[in-house]
Amino acid sequence: MNPLDLLTFARGSAMNWALMIFLAGIVLRLFEIVGLGRKHDLSRARTVTTGSGWRTVFMRSWPAAGMIKRDPVTYLAGYVFHIGLLIVVFCYAPHIDFIRSMTGLNWRGLPSTLVDAMALVSIIALLVLLAHRLTNPVKRLLSGFGDYLAWGLTLLPLLTGYLAFHHQLFEYTLMLSLHLFSVELLLVLLPFTKLFHSFTVFLSRWYNGEMAARKGVVS
Amino acid sequence: MKSPIKSDVLPGTVGEGLSARGVSRREFLAFCTSLTAMLALPPAMAGVMAEAISRARRQSVIWLSFQECTGCTESLTRSHAPTLENLIFDLISLDYHHTLQAASGEAAEHARIQSMKDNDGRYLLIVDGSIPMGNPGFSTIAGISNYDMLMETAKGAAAIVAVGTCAAYGGLPGASPNPTSAVSVGELIRDKPVINVPGCPPIPVVMTGVLAHFLTFGSIPELDAQGRPRSFYGETIHDRCYRRPFYDQGKFAQSFDDEAARHGWCLFKLGCKGPVTYNACATTKWNDGISFPIQSGHGCIGCSEPNFWDAGPLYSALSMPVSATSAMLEGAAAIGAAAGVAITWHNRKTKSAAKAAHETVTVQELIREDK
Amino acid sequence: MSANLSRGINAFKEVIDAPVASFFSSCVHCGLCAEACLFYTETGEAKYTPIHKLEPLRRIWQQEYTLTGKLAKLFGLSKSVTDEELAEWEPLVYDSCTMCGRCSMVCPVGNDITYMIRKLREGMAASGHAPPDLIAATTRAVNLGSPMGIKWLAVLAQIRHVEKDTGITVPVEQADVDYLVLMSSMEIINFPEYLAALSRIFKQAGVSWTLAQDAFEATNSGIQIGASDLAREIVSRIVVAADRLRVKCVISPECGHAFTALRWEGPNLMGRPFGFEVKHILEVLDELSAAGRLKTKGHDQRPLTYHDPCQIARRGGVVEQPRRLLNAVAEDFREMPDAGTMNWCCGGGGGVSANSRAEPLMLQAFRHKKGQIEATGVSTLVTACANCRIVMEESLEHYHMKVEVVGLTELLAQYLDEDKTP
């Protein structure tokens, strides 16, 4: 099979299946979670409160006082990775184009050189996070196969994209195919791993903020 | 007054032919210098090439045309003045070519057979068009199937050049659903080197370069993994495109002839396949170096790549899926919802069962009797 | 019928709801919850990581309520929750967790780990994996009416002392009054000044109140051990009395989890909203003060600081009230670091102080509170939870610190301007 045929497959039926499984998986998992429901809280909620579910959805991204000092690596590398990833995924013209073809939404991207720098920075942050996960006793205790799988699934698209962009390792068309395959793998497994937090983080923060707000506490 | 080629020009050689056509030594050397550069050879080779070519006997060439549109021939013959492209016709003795030969019918076929006999083991076989394997009747010449003619003529060929994407990779006839079961030359000829000169059509000077290389060195130039001469097909359009800075800056045309397009910005979003297409269009260009598709405002369609017709819509960017439809996504979401409803039902059943199985905890039952 | 594993697993299945599923789905194993938990920060033991304490519940959720988990279970690829595991987890769940809620405040993905610990305890208790001391306390609470075994007669004895000290009659079994007052065992035994203070404050404020003979105990061992059936039994005594006496409001005393039990869990345990309000004593005092019905004179000259009891502040929403009240009677009120909703637990809440096995760990955890107090440089620590009070008094003693712990209501009463009648 020549590189262009492989790319056509990666852009074609492989992408179709990946997108379908991704979408079906998200919907299924959301039903699976929300469908469990929760009992209506019969206690009287406080009427005067500055807290809310929505507030926590946004403000929980700001670290609680004193926490950065206790674990600067997780916060710093975590933020750098997430922000870098979001810039790479959502501010690179070809990616925006991909989203546009699926949703019709469109927006201006950033210069490719800047996105390229962000990709490198994200990869470095991921490496730092892996090292930390392997050496920090708390993280070591908590981590298992799922965590390392998620790490790999996240690294591969960044790495293959970076290599393709820079014409490294393999010939461009092949490298681009590998990039697409790594993205497809990520899409297919995302709903069924801890990577699903990319969706449930909003729900969890909302529950947290709402439950605290009815008690008059901003969480 | 142009001085002709050196007086010690040998009869029956290329040099003789050039001299007869009034091509001066200086012009010829200039041509060879250009060719040397395009072949990525050292500058000193220009003189060696000039010498070798002028001494060479005009190379016997048999040109077989199968399932083709004649576009490759059109490209090669397109010229308004003696050019490098035309040089090919001074270097060769085109013994058989459907469109360009004077003879026709039995006389033409006789010329082919004769040339094969006279130059056995030394003639160059050039093929354009794909070969149908579905039914020999899909494409015949003088009642002979393309396949039979190819295999017969290939036997005594010194080298075989598959010109155009059809001959090199199956091309348009080979595109889905490939009703004639068209195949490329390379899929049929396994015992001899096949040089692929793809493109739809190919850049004419590539032909000239391949031939010049053959005449100078008696060998075929270095080929890439797809059988293409590396010197012409070693880089992608994207890597040599003059609009690349706009790609890097994120400046794209959104639609044909919009403001950005008129600024000459990158055509990636309009489906340009430059990044995955290996050819010399961005450097050598077309029509004597006048322009190439991107410069004229149309994205590269990837015509020198195998199966490019099936590589997705021409106007869909490389970053877009080829065949995903909203129906697929809607269907997937619906399936997810159905599965979700099913699993919610099951979850709730589990939970109600647990609730029903609840045994009220009393203080006596806080202690394990078996602890 | 005894406690057994299947009852425990059944309880786990019962308590899992959408928030729990969302929380477990969101956890990325970042370990930041450990950095908020004083049991981890003061010991460095990774096993005290809050989310790690929930592992048995997480596996039940995965195996019973997720498609991938159910499939794994079908193919024999999942690890069942066993008695051995629950036994191993018992000290993690009960000794190294006070349900203080700090972890829920810092989790980047928004998990309310405390919410889940409370639910986990349902299964721990039902399977017989609760600490023996807690089981004993709960048994006394249910059988005798109070976890320390105190009965009405003992309370009556304290009432007589208080009446003698204050010269004010303590109302008992009075119907149609403003407030039903509850007390915690700790107050009845160790801090009778609370009842005395209330008597004087309420007299000055002109508030009508009463005690109930069959519902004087505010604490709820059922909440701490995590058995809702028992928590319901205990809280229902208060609800029945409050309904019977037709009070407008029930006052939760200076106790942390008692407030949680009545104010937030109560209606849900009873399955119906209350016909009366529930307020913490600090809320009542603050309201009285704002209405001008609480007149004080003079200021305490001692530099003092305030410890926020977890269930009252972070998990209860009573944060500003103690500060307003303290500022009215204190000259030099200093906040400790992380004061307010991010304050650190005394280490003894949620059943830990009743669990003698947990004492060494509790004392080790207290080092954080010790540091906070030292940072203020004070020798007087004010708080509004009798359990925090006793835990801190004992811990300060253990560390040879000369710091006095004072209840806020009691302190207020000291500066009551009793000459003025509003």
Tab-separated table of N, CA and C in Angstrom, chain A residues 65-136:
chain	number	residue	atom	x	y	z
A	65	ALA	N	-6.202	28.398	47.497
A	65	ALA	CA	-5.089	29.077	48.156
A	65	ALA	C	-4.125	28.088	48.789
A	66	GLY	N	-2.840	28.318	48.591
A	66	GLY	CA	-1.819	27.497	49.239
A	66	GLY	C	-1.518	26.188	48.539
A	67	MET	N	-2.337	25.814	47.556
A	67	MET	CA	-2.160	24.494	46.952
A	67	MET	C	-0.990	24.439	45.975
A	68	ILE	N	-0.775	25.526	45.232
A	68	ILE	CA	0.321	25.502	44.243
A	68	ILE	C	1.647	25.204	44.923
A	69	LYS	N	1.840	25.818	46.095
A	69	LYS	CA	3.095	25.601	46.815
A	69	LYS	C	3.269	24.142	47.202
A	70	ARG	N	2.150	23.469	47.473
A	70	ARG	CA	2.257	22.086	47.922
A	70	ARG	C	2.582	21.128	46.781
A	71	ASP	N	2.120	21.444	45.581
A	71	ASP	CA	2.412	20.552	44.453
A	71	ASP	C	2.550	21.382	43.190
A	72	PRO	N	3.635	22.156	43.093
A	72	PRO	CA	3.791	23.036	41.936
A	72	PRO	C	3.889	22.271	40.610
A	73	VAL	N	4.494	21.088	40.636
A	73	VAL	CA	4.679	20.343	39.386
A	73	VAL	C	3.342	20.009	38.736
A	74	THR	N	2.428	19.433	39.540
A	74	THR	CA	1.137	19.040	38.968
A	74	THR	C	0.403	20.242	38.406
A	75	TYR	N	0.382	21.338	39.167
A	75	TYR	CA	-0.321	22.517	38.683
A	75	TYR	C	0.334	23.103	37.441
A	76	LEU	N	1.644	23.354	37.530
A	76	LEU	CA	2.335	24.018	36.422
A	76	LEU	C	2.303	23.168	35.160
A	77	ALA	N	2.818	21.950	35.261
A	77	ALA	CA	2.856	21.080	34.082
A	77	ALA	C	1.449	20.775	33.598
A	78	GLY	N	0.524	20.623	34.539
A	78	GLY	CA	-0.861	20.350	34.163
A	78	GLY	C	-1.449	21.489	33.346
A	79	TYR	N	-1.270	22.720	33.832
A	79	TYR	CA	-1.798	23.874	33.103
A	79	TYR	C	-1.124	24.038	31.752
A	80	VAL	N	0.207	23.958	31.744
A	80	VAL	CA	0.941	24.120	30.489
A	80	VAL	C	0.464	23.090	29.472
A	81	PHE	N	0.347	21.838	29.915
A	81	PHE	CA	-0.100	20.791	29.000
A	81	PHE	C	-1.500	21.091	28.454
A	82	HIS	N	-2.453	21.381	29.357
A	82	HIS	CA	-3.832	21.567	28.924
A	82	HIS	C	-3.978	22.769	28.007
A	83	ILE	N	-3.339	23.880	28.402
A	83	ILE	CA	-3.453	25.084	27.579
A	83	ILE	C	-2.776	24.845	26.226
A	84	GLY	N	-1.615	24.224	26.279
A	84	GLY	CA	-0.914	23.918	25.034
A	84	GLY	C	-1.746	23.038	24.122
A	85	LEU	N	-2.320	22.010	24.702
A	85	LEU	CA	-3.139	21.086	23.920
A	85	LEU	C	-4.329	21.804	23.295
A	86	LEU	N	-4.995	22.639	24.086
A	86	LEU	CA	-6.167	23.356	23.576
A	86	LEU	C	-5.782	24.290	22.434
A	87	ILE	N	-4.628	24.938	22.576
A	87	ILE	CA	-4.176	25.821	21.492
A	87	ILE	C	-3.878	25.001	20.247
A	88	VAL	N	-3.178	23.906	20.423
A	88	VAL	CA	-2.825	23.079	19.271
A	88	VAL	C	-4.079	22.552	18.576
A	89	VAL	N	-5.013	22.044	19.362
A	89	VAL	CA	-6.210	21.439	18.776
A	89	VAL	C	-7.127	22.487	18.155
A	90	PHE	N	-7.318	23.613	18.844
A	90	PHE	CA	-8.335	24.562	18.408
A	90	PHE	C	-7.836	25.819	17.714
A	91	CYS	N	-6.526	26.036	17.675
A	91	CYS	CA	-6.037	27.263	17.056
A	91	CYS	C	-5.154	27.010	15.843
A	92	TYR	N	-5.106	25.781	15.359
A	92	TYR	CA	-4.298	25.461	14.191
A	92	TYR	C	-5.246	25.324	13.001
A	93	ALA	N	-4.964	26.089	11.938
A	93	ALA	CA	-5.900	26.181	10.813
A	93	ALA	C	-6.409	24.840	10.285
A	94	PRO	N	-5.546	23.865	9.996
A	94	PRO	CA	-6.082	22.588	9.509
A	94	PRO	C	-7.034	21.919	10.499
A	95	HIS	N	-6.792	22.082	11.794
A	95	HIS	CA	-7.686	21.484	12.785
A	95	HIS	C	-9.020	22.210	12.814
A	96	ILE	N	-8.948	23.538	12.721
A	96	ILE	CA	-10.179	24.322	12.705
A	96	ILE	C	-11.015	23.918	11.490
A	97	ASP	N	-10.306	23.678	10.401
A	97	ASP	CA	-10.976	23.256	9.178
A	97	ASP	C	-11.685	21.925	9.360
A	98	PHE	N	-11.046	21.028	10.075
A	98	PHE	CA	-11.629	19.719	10.349
A	98	PHE	C	-12.919	19.891	11.130
A	99	ILE	N	-12.848	20.736	12.166
A	99	ILE	CA	-14.039	20.976	12.982
A	99	ILE	C	-15.125	21.640	12.144
A	100	ARG	N	-14.703	22.535	11.270
A	100	ARG	CA	-15.663	23.229	10.414
A	100	ARG	C	-16.391	22.233	9.518
A	101	SER	N	-15.649	21.242	9.007
A	101	SER	CA	-16.287	20.282	8.110
A	101	SER	C	-17.303	19.430	8.866
A	102	MET	N	-17.121	19.301	10.197
A	102	MET	CA	-18.044	18.480	10.987
A	102	MET	C	-19.199	19.293	11.546
A	103	THR	N	-18.922	20.566	11.886
A	103	THR	CA	-19.926	21.328	12.637
A	103	THR	C	-20.353	22.617	11.963
A	104	GLY	N	-19.586	23.098	11.003
A	104	GLY	CA	-19.926	24.369	10.382
A	104	GLY	C	-19.358	25.562	11.120
A	105	LEU	N	-18.810	25.330	12.341
A	105	LEU	CA	-18.235	26.437	13.111
A	105	LEU	C	-16.861	26.779	12.562
A	106	ASN	N	-16.548	28.062	12.550
A	106	ASN	CA	-15.258	28.484	11.997
A	106	ASN	C	-14.705	29.665	12.790
A	107	TRP	N	-13.392	29.737	12.888
A	107	TRP	CA	-12.771	30.888	13.555
A	107	TRP	C	-11.333	31.003	13.085
A	108	ARG	N	-10.690	32.165	13.360
A	108	ARG	CA	-9.320	32.400	12.920
A	108	ARG	C	-8.378	31.552	13.751
A	109	GLY	N	-7.330	31.063	13.103
A	109	GLY	CA	-6.317	30.302	13.841
A	109	GLY	C	-5.142	31.194	14.186
A	110	LEU	N	-4.172	30.585	14.851
A	110	LEU	CA	-2.938	31.296	15.164
A	110	LEU	C	-1.871	30.911	14.148
A	111	PRO	N	-0.796	31.689	14.028
A	111	PRO	CA	0.275	31.297	13.118
A	111	PRO	C	0.811	29.909	13.456
A	112	SER	N	1.121	29.149	12.417
A	112	SER	CA	1.561	27.771	12.630
A	112	SER	C	2.809	27.677	13.492
A	113	THR	N	3.678	28.663	13.413
A	113	THR	CA	4.919	28.589	14.183
A	113	THR	C	4.616	28.647	15.676
A	114	LEU	N	3.615	29.441	16.039
A	114	LEU	CA	3.242	29.547	17.447
A	114	LEU	C	2.623	28.245	17.929
A	115	VAL	N	1.748	27.688	17.086
A	115	VAL	CA	1.120	26.410	17.437
A	115	VAL	C	2.178	25.330	17.581
A	116	ASP	N	3.160	25.377	16.699
A	116	ASP	CA	4.262	24.414	16.738
A	116	ASP	C	4.995	24.493	18.067
A	117	ALA	N	5.270	25.721	18.507
A	117	ALA	CA	5.959	25.906	19.791
A	117	ALA	C	5.108	25.341	20.918
A	118	MET	N	3.815	25.585	20.871
A	118	MET	CA	2.901	25.091	21.908
A	118	MET	C	2.877	23.575	21.937
A	119	ALA	N	2.938	22.958	20.755
A	119	ALA	CA	2.942	21.487	20.706
A	119	ALA	C	4.168	20.942	21.421
A	120	LEU	N	5.303	21.555	21.161
A	120	LEU	CA	6.551	21.102	21.792
A	120	LEU	C	6.469	21.271	23.304
A	121	VAL	N	5.967	22.435	23.700
A	121	VAL	CA	5.835	22.730	25.125
A	121	VAL	C	4.896	21.734	25.799
A	122	SER	N	3.824	21.379	25.111
A	122	SER	CA	2.871	20.403	25.663
A	122	SER	C	3.507	19.041	25.807
A	123	ILE	N	4.291	18.668	24.809
A	123	ILE	CA	4.957	17.360	24.867
A	123	ILE	C	5.910	17.320	26.050
A	124	ILE	N	6.640	18.402	26.224
A	124	ILE	CA	7.574	18.463	27.350
A	124	ILE	C	6.807	18.372	28.665
A	125	ALA	N	5.694	19.110	28.751
A	125	ALA	CA	4.889	19.064	29.968
A	125	ALA	C	4.395	17.644	30.240
A	126	LEU	N	4.001	16.945	29.182
A	126	LEU	CA	3.539	15.560	29.352
A	126	LEU	C	4.658	14.672	29.885
A	127	LEU	N	5.852	14.909	29.394
A	127	LEU	CA	6.987	14.099	29.867
A	127	LEU	C	7.237	14.377	31.344
A	128	VAL	N	7.154	15.647	31.709
A	128	VAL	CA	7.333	16.014	33.115
A	128	VAL	C	6.263	15.343	33.967
A	129	LEU	N	5.016	15.352	33.470
A	129	LEU	CA	3.916	14.756	34.230
A	129	LEU	C	4.108	13.251	34.380
A	130	LEU	N	4.639	12.613	33.342
A	130	LEU	CA	4.875	11.168	33.442
A	130	LEU	C	5.936	10.885	34.494
A	131	ALA	N	7.001	11.678	34.440
A	131	ALA	CA	8.071	11.485	35.425
A	131	ALA	C	7.530	11.660	36.839
A	132	HIS	N	6.666	12.668	36.988
A	132	HIS	CA	6.095	12.926	38.303
A	132	HIS	C	5.193	11.785	38.753
A	133	ARG	N	4.416	11.273	37.808
A	133	ARG	CA	3.500	10.175	38.140
A	133	ARG	C	4.282	8.939	38.572
A	134	LEU	N	5.454	8.764	37.972
A	134	LEU	CA	6.258	7.590	38.298
A	134	LEU	C	7.033	7.735	39.600
A	135	THR	N	7.263	8.981	40.018
A	135	THR	CA	8.109	9.171	41.201
A	135	THR	C	7.351	9.667	42.433
A	136	ASN	N	6.241	10.382	42.234
A	136	ASN	CA	5.499	10.893	43.385
A	136	ASN	C	4.729	9.750	44.056
